[in-house]
Short mmCIF file of C-alpha atoms in Angstrom, two decimals:
data_model
loop_
_atom_site.label_atom_id
_atom_site.label_comp_id
_atom_site.label_asym_id
_atom_site.label_seq_id
_atom_site.Cartn_x
_atom_site.Cartn_y
_atom_site.Cartn_z
CA MET A 13 97.11 -4.62 9.23
CA ALA A 14 96.22 -8.28 8.43
CA ARG A 15 93.64 -8.78 5.75
CA ALA A 16 90.48 -10.76 6.53
CA HIS A 17 90.38 -14.26 5.12
CA PRO A 18 87.85 -14.53 2.25
CA THR A 19 85.95 -17.30 4.05
CA THR A 20 85.57 -15.13 7.16
CA LEU A 21 84.29 -12.17 5.06
CA LEU A 22 81.78 -14.41 3.36
CA ALA A 23 80.52 -15.62 6.71
CA VAL A 24 80.11 -11.98 8.02
CA LEU A 25 78.07 -11.04 4.92
CA ILE A 26 75.79 -14.11 5.30
CA ILE A 27 75.12 -13.34 9.00
CA ALA A 28 74.46 -9.61 8.19
CA ALA A 29 71.92 -10.74 5.35
CA ILE A 30 70.16 -13.11 7.84
CA ILE A 31 69.87 -10.17 10.47
CA TYR A 32 68.51 -7.79 7.87
CA ALA A 33 65.86 -10.25 6.69
CA LEU A 34 64.75 -10.94 10.24
CA VAL A 35 64.40 -7.15 10.99
CA PHE A 36 62.73 -6.02 7.74
CA TYR A 37 60.91 -8.96 6.23
CA LEU A 38 59.45 -11.12 8.86
CA PRO A 39 55.92 -10.24 9.90
CA LYS A 40 55.50 -8.16 13.01
CA PRO A 41 53.42 -9.55 15.89
CA ALA A 42 49.91 -8.24 15.86
CA SER A 43 49.01 -5.60 18.39
CA ASP A 44 46.02 -6.02 20.62
CA THR A 45 44.23 -3.34 18.64
CA ASP A 46 44.89 -5.07 15.41
CA GLU A 47 43.54 -8.29 16.74
CA LYS A 48 40.43 -6.77 18.15
CA GLU A 49 39.63 -5.16 14.80
CA ARG A 50 40.02 -8.48 13.05
CA ASP A 51 37.77 -10.13 15.75
CA VAL A 52 35.09 -7.56 14.91
CA ASP A 53 35.43 -8.26 11.15
CA ARG A 54 35.18 -11.98 11.75
CA SER A 55 32.15 -11.58 13.91
CA LYS A 56 30.36 -9.89 11.07
CA THR A 57 31.45 -12.11 8.21
CA SER A 58 32.48 -15.55 9.34
CA HIS A 59 28.90 -16.97 9.60
CA ALA A 60 28.15 -15.78 5.98
CA GLN A 61 31.44 -17.21 4.61
CA ALA A 62 30.79 -20.56 6.09
CA VAL A 63 27.69 -21.22 3.94
CA LEU A 64 28.66 -19.30 0.83
CA HIS A 65 27.91 -20.67 -2.66
CA GLN A 66 28.90 -19.22 -5.98
CA HIS A 67 28.16 -20.47 -9.40
CA PRO A 68 31.19 -22.41 -10.73
CA LYS A 69 30.56 -21.45 -14.30
CA MET A 70 30.71 -17.81 -13.64
CA PRO A 71 33.67 -16.81 -11.43
CA PHE A 72 33.30 -13.65 -9.39
CA GLY A 73 36.82 -12.20 -9.94
CA ASN A 74 36.70 -8.39 -9.21
CA LEU A 75 33.42 -7.57 -7.42
CA SER A 76 33.66 -4.02 -8.51
CA THR A 77 33.48 -4.66 -12.22
CA SER A 78 31.21 -1.82 -13.53
CA PRO A 79 29.00 -3.65 -15.94
CA ILE A 80 27.70 -6.07 -13.10
CA ILE A 81 24.32 -5.13 -11.70
CA ASN A 82 24.05 -6.11 -7.98
CA VAL A 83 20.72 -7.36 -6.83
CA MET A 84 19.92 -8.59 -3.25
CA LEU A 85 16.98 -10.66 -2.27
CA CYS A 86 16.02 -12.14 1.07
CA SER A 87 13.69 -14.92 1.98
CA ASP A 88 12.82 -17.36 4.76
CA SER A 89 11.17 -20.75 4.12
CA ASN A 90 7.73 -19.17 3.94
CA THR A 91 8.60 -16.93 1.04
CA LEU A 92 10.89 -19.19 -1.12
CA PRO A 93 8.46 -19.49 -4.03
CA GLY A 94 8.48 -15.65 -4.25
CA LEU A 95 12.25 -15.57 -4.23
CA ILE A 96 12.54 -18.00 -7.11
CA ALA A 97 9.92 -16.12 -9.29
CA ALA A 98 11.71 -12.77 -8.48
CA ILE A 99 14.97 -14.13 -9.54
CA ASN A 100 13.56 -15.63 -12.72
CA SER A 101 11.62 -12.50 -13.70
CA ILE A 102 14.96 -10.59 -13.41
CA ARG A 103 16.87 -13.11 -15.41
CA VAL A 104 14.23 -13.29 -18.19
CA ASN A 105 13.89 -9.52 -18.56
CA SER A 106 17.41 -8.27 -18.24
CA LYS A 107 20.16 -8.24 -20.86
CA ALA A 108 22.68 -7.06 -18.34
CA HIS A 109 25.10 -9.25 -16.30
CA VAL A 110 23.15 -9.46 -12.98
CA ARG A 111 24.83 -10.85 -9.90
CA PHE A 112 22.36 -12.08 -7.29
CA TYR A 113 23.05 -11.78 -3.63
CA LEU A 114 20.72 -14.17 -1.96
CA VAL A 115 20.14 -14.23 1.83
CA VAL A 116 18.02 -16.92 3.43
CA ASP A 117 17.37 -18.66 6.80
CA PRO A 118 19.87 -21.36 7.69
CA ASP A 119 17.55 -24.22 7.09
CA SER A 120 16.84 -23.06 3.50
CA VAL A 121 20.29 -22.72 2.15
CA ASN A 122 20.67 -26.17 0.63
CA HIS A 123 16.98 -26.09 -0.55
CA VAL A 124 17.52 -22.89 -2.56
CA LYS A 125 20.76 -24.12 -3.93
CA GLU A 126 19.14 -27.28 -5.29
CA TRP A 127 16.15 -25.29 -6.56
CA ILE A 128 18.50 -23.07 -8.57
CA GLU A 129 20.93 -25.74 -9.79
CA GLY A 130 18.08 -28.08 -10.68
CA SER A 131 16.21 -25.56 -12.93
CA GLU A 132 16.62 -23.13 -15.68
CA LEU A 133 18.16 -20.77 -13.09
CA ASN A 134 21.38 -22.87 -13.12
CA SER A 135 23.21 -20.34 -15.30
CA ILE A 136 22.72 -17.23 -13.03
CA ASP A 137 25.76 -15.59 -11.29
CA TYR A 138 24.87 -15.67 -7.60
CA MET A 139 26.03 -15.75 -4.02
CA LEU A 140 23.79 -17.65 -1.55
CA THR A 141 24.26 -17.40 2.21
CA ALA A 142 22.44 -17.77 5.55
CA PHE A 143 21.53 -14.71 7.51
CA ASN A 144 23.27 -14.45 10.91
CA GLU A 145 20.04 -14.26 12.87
CA SER A 146 22.01 -13.44 16.11
CA TRP A 147 22.40 -9.93 14.79
CA VAL A 148 18.59 -9.35 15.40
CA LYS A 149 18.03 -11.63 18.35
CA GLY A 150 16.00 -9.97 21.09
CA LYS A 151 15.44 -6.79 18.89
CA ILE A 152 12.29 -7.82 16.92
CA PRO A 153 8.97 -6.69 18.34
CA ASN A 154 6.92 -9.78 19.33
CA GLN A 155 3.87 -8.69 21.08
CA GLY A 156 0.38 -8.05 19.65
CA ALA A 157 1.44 -7.91 15.95
CA ALA A 158 -1.29 -8.12 13.48
CA ARG A 159 1.04 -9.86 10.95
CA LYS A 160 3.49 -12.30 12.38
CA ASP A 161 5.13 -12.75 8.94
CA LEU A 162 6.76 -9.29 9.36
CA LEU A 163 8.45 -10.49 12.63
CA THR A 164 10.95 -12.91 11.08
CA PRO A 165 14.70 -12.21 11.12
CA LEU A 166 14.88 -12.22 7.30
CA ASN A 167 12.59 -9.32 7.12
CA PHE A 168 15.41 -7.24 8.70
CA ALA A 169 18.42 -8.87 6.82
CA LYS A 170 18.46 -6.05 4.20
CA TYR A 171 19.77 -3.62 6.91
CA TYR A 172 22.99 -5.66 7.12
CA PHE A 173 24.08 -6.19 3.54
CA PRO A 174 27.48 -4.42 3.96
CA TRP A 175 28.22 -6.90 6.85
CA ILE A 176 26.93 -9.95 4.83
CA PHE A 177 28.74 -8.97 1.49
CA PRO A 178 31.48 -6.64 2.50
CA LYS A 179 33.37 -6.64 -0.89
CA VAL A 180 30.37 -5.36 -2.91
CA THR A 181 30.85 -1.85 -4.27
CA GLY A 182 29.02 0.57 -6.41
CA ARG A 183 25.18 0.32 -6.23
CA ILE A 184 22.91 -2.54 -4.99
CA VAL A 185 19.28 -3.03 -5.76
CA PHE A 186 17.18 -4.53 -3.02
CA ILE A 187 13.97 -6.35 -4.13
CA ASP A 188 11.43 -7.97 -1.82
CA SER A 189 10.70 -11.61 -2.47
CA ASP A 190 7.03 -10.77 -3.06
CA ALA A 191 7.77 -8.89 -6.17
CA VAL A 192 8.46 -9.66 -9.90
CA VAL A 193 10.42 -7.46 -12.31
CA GLN A 194 9.01 -6.93 -15.81
CA GLY A 195 11.48 -4.32 -16.87
CA ASP A 196 15.29 -4.49 -17.11
CA VAL A 197 16.81 -4.18 -13.69
CA GLU A 198 19.82 -2.41 -15.04
CA GLU A 199 17.56 0.58 -15.68
CA LEU A 200 16.50 0.48 -12.01
CA SER A 201 20.16 0.22 -10.80
CA ARG A 202 21.18 3.26 -12.92
CA ILE A 203 18.34 5.62 -11.94
CA SER A 204 19.29 9.28 -11.30
CA MET A 205 19.86 9.92 -7.54
CA ARG A 206 20.59 13.22 -5.85
CA THR A 207 24.14 13.99 -4.99
CA GLY A 208 24.70 12.88 -1.36
CA ASP A 209 21.65 10.47 -1.17
CA ALA A 210 22.62 6.93 0.07
CA ALA A 211 19.26 5.35 -1.22
CA ALA A 212 16.21 5.82 -3.30
CA PHE A 213 12.75 4.78 -2.30
CA SER A 214 9.08 5.17 -3.47
CA ASP A 215 6.83 7.48 -1.48
CA ASP A 216 3.89 5.67 0.00
CA CYS A 217 1.27 8.14 0.86
CA SER A 218 -1.88 6.06 0.47
CA THR A 219 -3.25 2.68 -0.53
CA VAL A 220 -6.67 1.22 -1.26
CA SER A 221 -8.26 -1.14 1.10
CA ASN A 222 -11.57 -2.89 0.63
CA ARG A 223 -12.32 -2.43 4.39
CA VAL A 224 -11.31 1.05 5.18
CA GLY A 225 -11.33 2.73 1.80
CA LEU A 226 -8.31 4.97 1.73
CA HIS A 227 -5.52 4.24 4.24
CA GLN A 228 -3.04 7.06 4.84
CA HIS A 229 0.60 6.16 5.09
CA ASN A 230 2.36 8.87 7.05
CA TYR A 231 4.98 8.87 9.73
CA ALA A 232 2.42 8.92 12.50
CA SER A 233 1.03 5.72 11.11
CA TYR A 234 4.23 3.87 12.01
CA ILE A 235 6.16 5.77 14.56
CA ASN A 236 5.32 6.80 18.20
CA PHE A 237 5.50 10.52 18.21
CA GLU A 238 5.12 10.57 22.12
CA SER A 239 8.68 9.13 22.36
CA GLU A 240 11.15 11.64 23.62
CA LYS A 241 13.80 10.40 21.13
CA ILE A 242 11.36 11.02 18.20
CA LYS A 243 10.38 14.47 19.61
CA LYS A 244 14.04 15.49 19.61
CA LEU A 245 14.32 14.69 15.91
CA GLY A 246 11.70 17.24 14.93
CA PHE A 247 9.93 15.11 12.43
CA ASN A 248 6.62 16.14 10.93
CA PRO A 249 4.14 13.28 11.88
CA MET A 250 2.16 13.91 8.69
CA LYS A 251 5.12 13.55 6.37
CA CYS A 252 4.44 10.93 3.73
CA SER A 253 6.15 7.64 4.49
CA PHE A 254 8.00 5.52 1.88
CA ASN A 255 7.99 1.94 0.95
CA THR A 256 11.09 -0.01 2.03
CA GLY A 257 10.57 -3.19 0.10
CA ILE A 258 12.23 -1.90 -3.02
CA PHE A 259 15.23 0.37 -2.86
CA VAL A 260 18.53 1.33 -4.65
CA ALA A 261 21.52 1.97 -2.40
CA ASN A 262 24.80 3.77 -2.97
CA ILE A 263 27.03 1.31 -1.11
CA SER A 264 29.97 3.71 -0.34
CA LEU A 265 27.65 6.32 1.10
CA TRP A 266 25.72 3.77 3.09
CA LYS A 267 28.97 2.62 4.69
CA GLU A 268 30.40 6.14 5.20
CA ARG A 269 27.28 7.23 7.02
CA ARG A 270 27.15 3.94 9.03
CA ILE A 271 23.54 3.45 7.89
CA THR A 272 23.56 -0.25 9.04
CA GLU A 273 24.72 0.73 12.54
CA LYS A 274 22.00 3.48 12.79
CA LEU A 275 19.32 1.01 11.74
CA ASP A 276 20.56 -1.57 14.20
CA TYR A 277 20.47 1.14 16.97
CA TRP A 278 16.78 2.00 16.41
CA LEU A 279 15.86 -1.66 16.16
CA SER A 280 17.68 -2.34 19.41
CA ILE A 281 16.16 0.42 21.52
CA ASN A 282 12.54 -0.14 20.17
CA ASN A 283 11.65 -2.98 22.58
CA LYS A 284 12.77 -0.83 25.56
CA GLU A 285 11.15 2.41 24.49
CA ASN A 286 8.38 1.59 22.09
CA ILE A 287 9.68 3.82 19.32
CA PHE A 288 7.57 1.86 16.77
CA GLY A 289 5.37 -0.78 18.32
CA THR A 290 3.80 -3.72 16.60
CA GLN A 291 0.53 -1.76 16.60
CA LYS A 292 2.12 1.19 14.99
CA GLY A 293 4.49 -0.35 12.47
CA GLY A 294 3.10 -3.79 12.25
CA GLY A 295 6.42 -5.09 13.53
CA SER A 296 7.89 -4.49 10.04
CA SER A 297 11.33 -3.35 9.14
CA GLY A 298 10.08 -0.08 7.70
CA PRO A 299 10.05 2.37 10.71
CA PRO A 300 13.87 2.37 11.38
CA MET A 301 14.46 3.06 7.81
CA MET A 302 12.00 5.87 7.86
CA ILE A 303 13.75 7.39 10.91
CA VAL A 304 17.30 7.09 9.39
CA PHE A 305 16.27 8.27 5.91
CA TYR A 306 13.93 11.05 6.90
CA GLU A 307 14.06 13.68 4.05
CA LYS A 308 17.43 12.07 3.04
CA TYR A 309 16.52 9.87 0.01
CA SER A 310 15.90 10.08 -3.69
CA GLN A 311 12.69 8.98 -5.47
CA LEU A 312 12.23 5.83 -7.45
CA PRO A 313 10.24 6.21 -10.65
CA PRO A 314 6.63 5.06 -9.86
CA GLU A 315 6.65 2.31 -12.49
CA TRP A 316 9.46 0.68 -10.50
CA ASN A 317 7.43 -0.12 -7.48
CA VAL A 318 3.75 -0.68 -8.31
CA ARG A 319 2.76 -1.94 -4.83
CA HIS A 320 -0.13 -2.92 -2.73
CA LEU A 321 -1.16 -5.84 -4.94
CA GLY A 322 -1.36 -7.92 -1.71
CA VAL A 323 -3.37 -5.47 0.33
CA THR A 324 -6.64 -7.04 -0.79
CA SER A 325 -7.61 -10.36 -2.36
CA GLY A 326 -9.54 -8.82 -5.24
CA THR A 327 -8.30 -7.27 -8.34
CA LYS A 328 -7.82 -3.42 -8.13
CA TYR A 329 -5.71 -2.60 -11.17
CA SER A 330 -6.45 -2.98 -14.79
CA ASP A 331 -4.75 -5.66 -16.80
CA GLU A 332 -3.24 -2.91 -19.07
CA PHE A 333 -1.76 -1.11 -16.00
CA VAL A 334 -0.33 -4.24 -14.44
CA HIS A 335 1.43 -5.32 -17.82
CA SER A 336 2.94 -1.82 -18.21
CA ALA A 337 4.48 -1.77 -14.78
CA LYS A 338 8.24 -2.47 -14.51
CA LEU A 339 7.99 -3.94 -11.06
CA LEU A 340 4.96 -5.46 -9.42
CA HIS A 341 5.03 -5.75 -5.57
CA TRP A 342 2.56 -7.80 -3.62
CA ASN A 343 3.20 -6.20 -0.28
CA GLY A 344 0.42 -7.06 2.14
CA ARG A 345 -0.90 -10.24 3.53
CA TYR A 346 -2.24 -11.63 0.23
CA LYS A 347 0.82 -13.26 -1.56
CA PRO A 348 0.63 -14.52 -5.19
CA TRP A 349 1.70 -18.03 -4.09
CA GLY A 350 -1.04 -18.15 -1.40
CA ARG A 351 -4.57 -19.48 -1.77
CA ILE A 352 -6.00 -16.19 -2.90
CA SER A 353 -4.37 -13.12 -4.47
CA GLN A 354 -4.81 -10.69 -7.17
CA HIS A 355 -3.06 -10.78 -10.61
CA THR A 356 -1.63 -14.26 -9.87
CA MET A 357 -1.39 -15.17 -13.55
CA VAL A 358 1.22 -12.42 -14.02
CA TRP A 359 3.27 -13.82 -11.20
CA GLU A 360 2.92 -17.46 -12.21
CA LYS A 361 4.66 -16.67 -15.61
CA PHE A 362 7.94 -16.46 -13.70
CA TYR A 363 7.47 -19.12 -11.07
CA ILE A 364 9.54 -22.27 -11.42
CA HIS A 365 8.32 -25.54 -9.90
CA ASP A 366 10.54 -26.82 -7.07
CA PRO A 367 12.58 -29.65 -8.66
CA THR A 368 13.03 -31.37 -5.25
CA GLY A 369 9.32 -31.57 -4.71
CA GLN A 370 9.51 -30.09 -1.24
CA TYR A 371 7.41 -27.01 -2.06
CA LYS A 372 4.02 -26.94 -3.60
CA ILE A 373 1.87 -23.89 -3.98
CA ALA A 374 -1.61 -23.94 -2.60
CA ARG A 375 -4.51 -22.57 -4.65
CA LYS A 376 -8.17 -22.58 -3.94
CA TYR A 377 -8.62 -25.09 -6.69
CA GLY A 378 -5.54 -27.10 -6.19
CA ASN A 379 -1.81 -26.62 -6.92
CA ILE A 380 -0.45 -24.80 -9.94
#
């Protein structure tokens, strides 16, 4: 039998190698299912990525690095001074590497970036993005609310942190923009939580009001117990409610239990079925969280959410008590950057004037 010419044999080997590469190494065409899954992911994250800012001096690298303390704050244009003071208070009082995840309304992104970069905050490690307000469009109660400031999209942005920042792992601390931190936020991030709990909150059984004396905060104060959906849950209407302005979340459990999707569900059906009307819950973001986390949360230490400083305009706490608190929270209508509020001098220690000059704080006797 005739032997193959060496040139012919080489050609055969080259052709065989090309066929092998085509079969095993070229990417396979995406299936319809794969493409749909990618479309879902893009719908959740593309808006945030389009306006993402990170500090160039502190590259993010691996987002799961354990020493990093993840802190999320949300603000619209009405609460920007609070956002800045909260960030600065955390920066000043923590020795840990804190990474700030900042979510604002689309019109405030550039303003906040300039405020940070043009002040002593310019060394912080942060991500800044605009909230995709379409996620809550048509879902927020808008009739008869006593406090319109609780009806803004940014008041609900905390529900969606796994969609906004999908790569964050470990724990994340959420802090309202009407708070300042006097302790080390690392301590808050590392509080003990019960096995299986996805979040930790502060119980909120009562608060002092100068008009009604003692106001009870129980589930019946926020949720419509005439609703058939609520009746089926078997909740106790006198159960003590909890404050949702400060919390620590276990991100993996939050995702595993689809907490964001559940919160979005209750928010979606409320306008149709009056689960928590504006008269009940004030239009705030608290009631859906109370439903989803009913008897399924750990307790924050009380010093990490000294709240209700904004319920009245007059001072109700002693100076010694205020200075010993690790976190002060001006929840209520009287904010520390407003015309009147209690314990404003404590808040003003952390406020940084707007270097762009766009924002000036009003006080009864002028600007600070």
